[in-house]
Short mmCIF file of C-alpha atoms in Angstrom, two decimals:
data_model
loop_
_atom_site.label_atom_id
_atom_site.label_comp_id
_atom_site.label_asym_id
_atom_site.label_seq_id
_atom_site.Cartn_x
_atom_site.Cartn_y
_atom_site.Cartn_z
CA MET D 1 -87.18 -93.68 97.59
CA PRO D 2 -84.72 -95.02 95.00
CA ALA D 3 -81.47 -93.30 94.04
CA SER D 4 -81.22 -91.61 90.66
CA PRO D 5 -78.16 -91.49 88.37
CA ALA D 6 -77.74 -87.85 89.42
CA HIS D 7 -77.63 -88.91 93.09
CA ILE D 8 -74.99 -91.51 92.30
CA ALA D 9 -72.82 -89.00 90.43
CA VAL D 10 -73.07 -86.38 93.19
CA VAL D 11 -72.40 -88.78 96.07
CA GLY D 12 -69.58 -90.41 94.12
CA LYS D 13 -67.91 -87.07 93.43
CA TYR D 14 -68.31 -85.78 96.99
CA SER D 15 -67.02 -89.00 98.49
CA LEU D 16 -63.97 -88.91 96.22
CA GLU D 17 -63.26 -85.30 97.18
CA TYR D 18 -63.63 -86.18 100.84
CA TYR D 19 -61.05 -88.95 100.48
CA GLN D 20 -58.56 -86.56 98.89
CA LYS D 21 -58.93 -84.11 101.79
CA ASN D 22 -58.86 -86.86 104.43
CA PRO D 23 -56.66 -89.61 102.94
CA PRO D 24 -57.05 -93.03 104.55
CA VAL D 25 -54.15 -94.69 106.33
CA ASP D 26 -52.32 -96.88 103.83
CA GLN D 27 -51.72 -100.32 105.33
CA ILE D 28 -49.88 -101.70 102.30
CA GLN D 29 -47.25 -99.02 101.66
CA THR D 30 -46.85 -96.56 104.52
CA SER D 31 -44.34 -94.14 103.05
CA ARG D 32 -43.66 -92.60 99.65
CA PRO D 33 -40.90 -90.04 100.26
CA TRP D 34 -40.23 -89.21 96.60
CA ILE D 35 -43.73 -88.17 95.56
CA ASP D 36 -44.24 -86.49 98.95
CA ARG D 37 -41.10 -84.42 98.37
CA LEU D 38 -42.15 -83.49 94.84
CA ARG D 39 -45.55 -82.34 96.06
CA GLN D 40 -43.91 -79.79 98.35
CA ASN D 41 -42.79 -77.52 95.51
CA LYS D 42 -44.77 -78.61 92.45
CA MET D 43 -45.69 -75.99 89.88
CA ALA D 44 -48.58 -75.46 87.48
CA PHE D 45 -48.39 -74.58 83.81
CA PRO D 46 -51.29 -73.62 81.54
CA GLY D 47 -50.83 -76.31 78.90
CA GLY D 48 -51.54 -75.59 75.27
CA LYS D 49 -48.25 -76.95 73.98
CA GLU D 50 -46.71 -80.38 73.52
CA ASN D 51 -43.76 -79.61 75.81
CA ILE D 52 -42.87 -77.75 78.96
CA VAL D 53 -39.93 -75.57 77.90
CA VAL D 54 -37.13 -74.72 80.33
CA GLN D 55 -34.48 -72.14 79.48
CA ILE D 56 -30.95 -73.40 80.23
CA LEU D 57 -27.96 -71.06 80.56
CA THR D 58 -24.99 -73.05 79.22
CA ASP D 59 -22.33 -70.36 78.72
CA TYR D 60 -21.79 -66.77 79.84
CA ASP D 61 -20.18 -66.06 76.43
CA GLU D 62 -18.16 -63.39 78.19
CA ASN D 63 -16.12 -60.87 76.19
CA GLY D 64 -14.67 -58.59 78.85
CA GLU D 65 -11.22 -57.01 78.54
CA TRP D 66 -8.80 -54.83 80.44
CA TYR D 67 -8.32 -51.42 78.85
CA TYR D 68 -6.86 -47.93 79.20
CA GLY D 69 -8.08 -44.59 77.89
CA ASP D 70 -10.18 -44.55 74.72
CA GLN D 71 -9.14 -47.96 73.43
CA GLU D 72 -11.77 -49.38 71.10
CA MET D 73 -14.05 -52.01 72.67
CA ALA D 74 -15.38 -55.10 70.89
CA TYR D 75 -19.00 -56.08 71.59
CA ASN D 76 -20.20 -59.62 70.88
CA ARG D 77 -23.56 -61.31 70.49
CA ARG D 78 -24.30 -63.48 73.51
CA ASP D 79 -25.36 -66.99 72.60
CA GLY D 80 -25.34 -69.19 75.70
CA ILE D 81 -29.02 -70.14 75.99
CA GLN D 82 -30.28 -73.67 75.41
CA GLN D 83 -33.87 -74.86 75.64
CA ALA D 84 -34.90 -78.12 77.31
CA PHE D 85 -38.19 -79.65 76.14
CA PHE D 86 -40.07 -81.88 78.58
CA LYS D 87 -43.03 -83.71 77.09
CA TRP D 88 -45.99 -83.74 79.46
CA ARG D 89 -47.88 -86.97 79.88
CA SER D 90 -51.28 -88.08 81.21
CA PHE D 91 -52.13 -90.67 83.83
CA ARG D 92 -55.56 -91.91 84.92
CA ASP D 93 -57.25 -94.63 86.94
CA GLY D 94 -60.85 -95.41 87.78
CA TYR D 95 -63.48 -97.94 88.72
CA THR D 96 -67.03 -98.82 87.77
CA LEU D 97 -70.19 -99.77 89.66
CA THR D 98 -73.07 -101.46 87.89
CA ASP D 99 -76.76 -101.16 88.66
CA ASP D 100 -76.60 -104.72 90.00
CA ASP D 101 -73.86 -103.67 92.45
CA PHE D 102 -76.24 -101.07 93.85
CA ILE D 103 -79.20 -103.48 94.00
CA GLU D 104 -77.09 -106.07 95.83
CA ASN D 105 -76.36 -103.40 98.44
CA GLY D 106 -80.02 -102.56 98.92
CA ILE D 107 -80.10 -99.49 96.68
CA GLN D 108 -82.63 -99.31 93.87
CA ILE D 109 -81.93 -97.19 90.81
CA SER D 110 -84.58 -94.95 89.26
CA MET D 111 -84.16 -93.06 86.00
CA ASP D 112 -86.40 -90.32 87.41
CA ASN D 113 -84.04 -87.55 88.53
CA ASN D 114 -86.86 -86.01 90.60
CA VAL D 115 -86.88 -88.77 93.23
CA THR D 116 -85.67 -87.98 96.73
CA MET D 117 -83.15 -90.28 98.35
CA SER D 118 -83.67 -91.09 102.04
CA GLY D 119 -81.00 -90.55 104.68
CA ALA D 120 -80.54 -94.31 105.10
CA GLU D 121 -80.10 -94.76 101.37
CA ARG D 122 -77.54 -91.94 101.28
CA ILE D 123 -75.55 -93.61 104.06
CA GLN D 124 -75.71 -96.96 102.30
CA LEU D 125 -74.62 -95.38 99.03
CA THR D 126 -71.70 -93.60 100.71
CA ASN D 127 -70.59 -96.83 102.37
CA LEU D 128 -70.61 -98.54 99.00
CA PHE D 129 -68.11 -96.01 97.70
CA GLU D 130 -65.81 -96.24 100.72
CA THR D 131 -63.72 -99.26 99.76
CA ARG D 132 -63.56 -98.30 96.08
CA ASN D 133 -62.40 -94.77 96.88
CA THR D 134 -59.73 -96.05 99.25
CA GLN D 135 -58.34 -98.34 96.57
CA LEU D 136 -58.52 -95.65 93.90
CA THR D 137 -56.78 -92.99 95.99
CA LEU D 138 -53.97 -95.14 97.31
CA GLY D 139 -53.48 -97.09 94.09
CA PHE D 140 -53.31 -93.88 92.06
CA THR D 141 -50.60 -92.43 94.30
CA LYS D 142 -48.70 -95.72 94.21
CA GLN D 143 -48.56 -95.85 90.41
CA LEU D 144 -47.82 -92.13 90.01
CA ASP D 145 -44.96 -92.37 92.51
CA GLN D 146 -43.48 -95.32 90.65
CA GLY D 147 -43.76 -93.41 87.38
CA PHE D 148 -41.96 -90.41 88.88
CA LEU D 149 -39.07 -92.75 89.77
CA ARG D 150 -38.78 -94.81 86.57
CA ASN D 151 -37.15 -93.91 83.25
CA GLY D 152 -40.29 -94.05 81.11
CA VAL D 153 -39.01 -96.63 78.61
CA ALA D 154 -41.88 -99.02 79.41
CA GLY D 155 -44.07 -97.17 76.91
CA SER D 156 -44.15 -94.08 74.70
CA ASP D 157 -46.95 -92.58 76.79
CA HIS D 158 -45.11 -93.05 80.12
CA ILE D 159 -43.64 -90.09 81.96
CA LYS D 160 -39.86 -89.68 81.99
CA GLY D 161 -39.08 -89.94 85.69
CA LEU D 162 -36.08 -89.53 87.96
CA ASP D 163 -34.15 -92.50 86.56
CA TYR D 164 -34.22 -90.86 83.13
CA LEU D 165 -33.16 -87.42 84.32
CA VAL D 166 -30.61 -88.48 86.96
CA SER D 167 -29.15 -91.53 85.28
CA THR D 168 -26.65 -94.18 86.32
CA THR D 169 -25.25 -93.76 82.79
CA PRO D 170 -25.20 -89.96 82.39
CA ASN D 171 -23.07 -89.98 79.24
CA VAL D 172 -25.85 -91.41 77.07
CA GLY D 173 -29.36 -90.34 76.13
CA THR D 174 -31.06 -87.09 75.16
CA PRO D 175 -33.17 -85.96 78.14
CA ALA D 176 -35.38 -83.02 77.18
CA GLY D 177 -33.84 -83.04 73.70
CA ILE D 178 -30.24 -82.33 74.79
CA ASN D 179 -27.68 -84.94 73.73
CA ARG D 180 -25.60 -85.92 76.75
CA ALA D 181 -22.98 -87.68 74.62
CA LYS D 182 -22.07 -84.47 72.79
CA ALA D 183 -18.75 -83.03 73.95
CA GLY D 184 -20.10 -79.56 74.68
CA ASN D 185 -23.05 -80.82 76.72
CA ALA D 186 -21.24 -82.01 79.84
CA TYR D 187 -23.37 -79.57 81.84
CA TRP D 188 -26.40 -81.82 81.18
CA ARG D 189 -24.82 -84.87 82.83
CA ASN D 190 -25.54 -85.67 86.44
CA ASN D 191 -22.75 -86.83 88.74
CA VAL D 192 -22.37 -90.56 89.35
CA GLY D 193 -20.18 -92.63 91.65
CA GLU D 194 -19.06 -96.19 92.26
CA LEU D 195 -19.38 -97.40 95.87
CA ASN D 196 -17.68 -100.47 97.25
CA LEU D 197 -17.43 -101.28 100.95
CA ALA D 198 -14.58 -103.75 100.40
CA THR D 199 -12.32 -101.02 99.04
CA GLY D 200 -13.57 -98.38 101.46
CA THR D 201 -14.83 -96.02 98.76
CA ILE D 202 -18.43 -95.49 99.84
CA LEU D 203 -18.01 -92.41 101.98
CA GLU D 204 -15.23 -91.11 99.75
CA ALA D 205 -17.48 -91.42 96.68
CA MET D 206 -20.32 -89.64 98.46
CA GLU D 207 -17.93 -86.88 99.56
CA ALA D 208 -16.72 -86.44 95.99
CA GLY D 209 -20.27 -86.50 94.63
CA PHE D 210 -21.46 -83.98 97.19
CA GLU D 211 -18.59 -81.66 96.32
CA ALA D 212 -19.35 -81.97 92.60
CA CYS D 213 -22.98 -81.01 93.25
CA GLN D 214 -21.89 -78.00 95.31
CA ARG D 215 -19.71 -76.81 92.46
CA ASN D 216 -22.52 -77.12 89.96
CA GLY D 217 -25.81 -75.78 91.30
CA GLY D 218 -25.52 -75.88 95.05
CA MET D 219 -25.73 -78.35 97.89
CA PRO D 220 -28.11 -81.34 97.67
CA ASN D 221 -31.00 -81.09 100.10
CA PHE D 222 -32.65 -84.49 99.66
CA ILE D 223 -30.98 -87.90 100.04
CA GLN D 224 -32.83 -91.17 99.52
CA MET D 225 -31.49 -94.71 99.62
CA GLY D 226 -32.66 -98.24 99.10
CA THR D 227 -32.66 -100.72 101.98
CA LYS D 228 -29.48 -102.51 100.84
CA ALA D 229 -27.66 -99.21 100.37
CA ILE D 230 -28.53 -98.13 103.91
CA ALA D 231 -27.16 -101.39 105.29
CA VAL D 232 -23.85 -100.83 103.48
CA TYR D 233 -23.77 -97.17 104.52
CA ARG D 234 -24.25 -98.23 108.14
CA ALA D 235 -21.36 -100.67 107.83
CA ALA D 236 -19.16 -97.96 106.31
CA LEU D 237 -19.91 -95.66 109.22
CA LYS D 238 -18.69 -98.27 111.65
CA GLU D 239 -15.37 -98.24 109.80
CA ASP D 240 -15.15 -94.47 110.09
CA ILE D 241 -15.47 -93.80 113.81
CA GLY D 242 -14.31 -90.22 113.51
CA ARG D 243 -17.33 -89.16 111.47
CA GLU D 244 -20.10 -87.35 113.36
CA ILE D 245 -23.42 -89.16 113.03
CA SER D 246 -26.73 -87.69 114.15
CA GLN D 247 -29.05 -90.34 115.58
CA ALA D 248 -32.73 -89.40 115.96
CA ALA D 249 -33.88 -89.74 119.55
CA ASN D 250 -37.51 -90.54 118.77
CA PHE D 251 -38.56 -92.64 115.80
CA ARG D 252 -42.27 -92.31 116.49
CA GLN D 253 -42.66 -88.64 115.60
CA PRO D 254 -41.32 -86.47 112.74
CA GLN D 255 -37.89 -85.20 113.71
CA ALA D 256 -36.51 -81.78 112.77
CA ASP D 257 -32.96 -82.10 111.48
CA GLY D 258 -30.59 -79.39 112.65
CA GLY D 259 -28.63 -79.43 109.41
CA ILE D 260 -31.35 -78.00 107.15
CA GLY D 261 -34.31 -77.49 109.47
CA GLN D 262 -36.46 -79.98 107.61
CA SER D 263 -38.80 -82.56 109.13
CA VAL D 264 -38.56 -86.11 107.90
CA ASP D 265 -41.54 -88.43 107.73
CA GLY D 266 -41.34 -91.00 110.53
CA GLY D 267 -42.16 -93.83 108.17
CA THR D 268 -38.96 -93.38 106.17
CA MET D 269 -36.59 -92.02 108.77
CA THR D 270 -33.32 -93.92 109.17
CA GLY D 271 -31.72 -91.83 111.91
CA TYR D 272 -28.67 -91.31 109.72
CA HIS D 273 -27.51 -88.09 108.12
CA PHE D 274 -24.91 -87.03 105.60
CA LYS D 275 -23.59 -83.47 105.77
CA GLY D 276 -26.50 -82.66 108.09
CA ILE D 277 -29.07 -83.88 105.56
CA PRO D 278 -31.40 -86.65 106.74
CA ILE D 279 -31.19 -89.92 104.84
CA VAL D 280 -34.60 -91.34 104.03
CA ARG D 281 -35.29 -94.94 103.14
CA ASN D 282 -37.39 -95.37 100.01
CA PHE D 283 -39.17 -98.72 100.10
CA VAL D 284 -40.65 -98.00 96.67
CA PHE D 285 -37.23 -98.77 95.15
CA SER D 286 -37.93 -102.47 95.63
CA ASP D 287 -41.36 -102.09 93.98
CA VAL D 288 -39.73 -100.48 90.94
CA GLN D 289 -37.15 -103.26 90.86
CA ALA D 290 -39.96 -105.82 90.68
CA LEU D 291 -41.50 -103.92 87.76
CA GLU D 292 -38.28 -103.55 85.79
CA GLY D 293 -36.72 -106.93 86.51
CA ALA D 294 -33.04 -107.55 85.84
CA GLY D 295 -30.62 -104.68 85.67
CA THR D 296 -29.49 -102.22 88.30
CA ASP D 297 -30.57 -103.28 91.78
CA TRP D 298 -32.74 -100.38 92.92
CA ASP D 299 -32.36 -101.33 96.57
CA LYS D 300 -28.64 -100.59 96.27
CA ARG D 301 -29.15 -97.05 95.03
CA ILE D 302 -28.18 -93.79 96.68
CA GLN D 303 -29.44 -90.48 95.29
CA MET D 304 -28.37 -87.00 96.42
CA LEU D 305 -30.62 -84.41 94.80
CA ASN D 306 -30.97 -80.65 94.74
CA MET D 307 -34.73 -80.17 94.76
CA ALA D 308 -34.44 -76.58 93.56
CA HIS D 309 -33.52 -78.04 90.16
CA ILE D 310 -36.01 -80.86 89.76
CA LYS D 311 -39.75 -80.28 90.04
CA GLU D 312 -43.14 -81.72 89.23
CA HIS D 313 -44.99 -79.52 86.73
CA PHE D 314 -48.69 -80.27 86.33
CA VAL D 315 -51.19 -78.98 83.79
CA ARG D 316 -53.46 -76.52 85.57
CA GLY D 317 -56.76 -78.21 86.36
CA TYR D 318 -55.32 -81.73 86.15
CA ASP D 319 -53.37 -82.06 89.38
CA GLU D 320 -54.62 -85.44 90.64
CA VAL D 321 -58.24 -84.43 90.19
CA ASP D 322 -61.39 -86.56 90.29
CA PHE D 323 -63.77 -86.80 87.36
CA ILE D 324 -67.04 -88.56 86.59
CA PRO D 325 -67.11 -89.92 83.01
CA PRO D 326 -70.55 -90.07 81.37
CA THR D 327 -72.46 -93.32 81.29
CA VAL D 328 -72.79 -95.10 77.96
CA TYR D 329 -76.00 -96.18 76.24
CA ASN D 330 -75.24 -99.92 76.10
CA ARG D 331 -73.99 -100.51 79.66
CA GLU D 332 -75.79 -100.29 82.98
CA ALA D 333 -72.73 -98.89 84.71
CA HIS D 334 -71.42 -95.75 86.41
CA TYR D 335 -67.80 -94.64 86.22
CA PHE D 336 -65.55 -92.79 88.68
CA GLY D 337 -62.00 -91.72 87.88
CA ARG D 338 -58.94 -89.71 88.82
CA ARG D 339 -56.33 -88.16 86.54
CA TRP D 340 -53.06 -86.21 86.36
CA LYS D 341 -51.26 -84.47 83.51
CA GLY D 342 -47.76 -83.07 83.65
CA ALA D 343 -44.04 -83.74 83.56
CA LEU D 344 -40.99 -84.04 85.76
CA CYS D 345 -38.67 -81.17 84.82
CA MET D 346 -34.98 -80.60 85.55
CA THR D 347 -33.22 -77.25 85.29
CA ARG D 348 -29.71 -78.46 86.20
CA ALA D 349 -28.38 -81.98 85.79
CA ASN D 350 -24.98 -81.46 87.37
CA SER D 351 -26.48 -80.51 90.74
CA HIS D 352 -27.54 -84.14 91.32
CA TRP D 353 -25.60 -87.32 92.13
CA THR D 354 -26.49 -90.99 92.02
CA GLY D 355 -24.64 -94.17 92.81
CA ALA D 356 -25.17 -97.80 93.77
CA VAL D 357 -23.31 -99.91 96.30
CA ALA D 358 -21.48 -102.97 95.06
#
């Protein structure tokens, strides 16, 4: 018996859901440490507003005093709260299959929704979706990951990603509506460092950046580098023999790092650590560089981040979900899509550090 439009929609939806639960092995890009790390502690919000609002404590506005006896006390109105507004954005991708695509694969389409599809036809229909679903799933993650890294200036509808929040020029811009150039807003500037192997400042700059992060918001717990940065870091280590370096014994399996008790994906593991924190190699940096062209060389970047203060917030019900758009009257086609809505939110800027090797 032929397949009906209802059959196509059901099989298409189930096959998409199956691919999300059992993701295929990506042979093009094997590791995406940034989006994988964000997914570990992402949060939902109900939507309904243009922005995700984060309350920022900028000053204790303290008014304490030493006193004796019944000395009169002065009470003040506390005013040290600032609000950060993160605009949520939408991302989608999808593909189409025409009636002719089905016919070419031996599947006839009937407009009678009462027909019964045979087991062989169901298998053939599922196979037809296989390649498309693989491309949709992996391509969606690829683009979303890149968006989470970039600064969002490519278009007004693009998400403001890590490069916007943790900037190489932290004295400019107004992330989440807070002007970083304003004298009283130094708290909203991330730490940044200059690294140069020739002058021996790489490890010193990372030490200083790490200390600055500890002072403002706690120790970083995620370090990612580009390929060129790792090469320079390795060279710097050779110049500093007295530094203790942890080398992973087995690169084939996830390794638990003794410094923070966190496993690192084997596809991005470098075997190097800083302050007991594993250093992961992010190959996506070079992909972003290709998209953005001239400017800062992404492969030279080093980022030390406190993941307690930067999170993915998604609109409830739109967390990388599949959807089946309706067919249209003037096209013999069926549509299958995937979408995400949300924002990348930061609660402290000065708990992060970024730099680039010379």
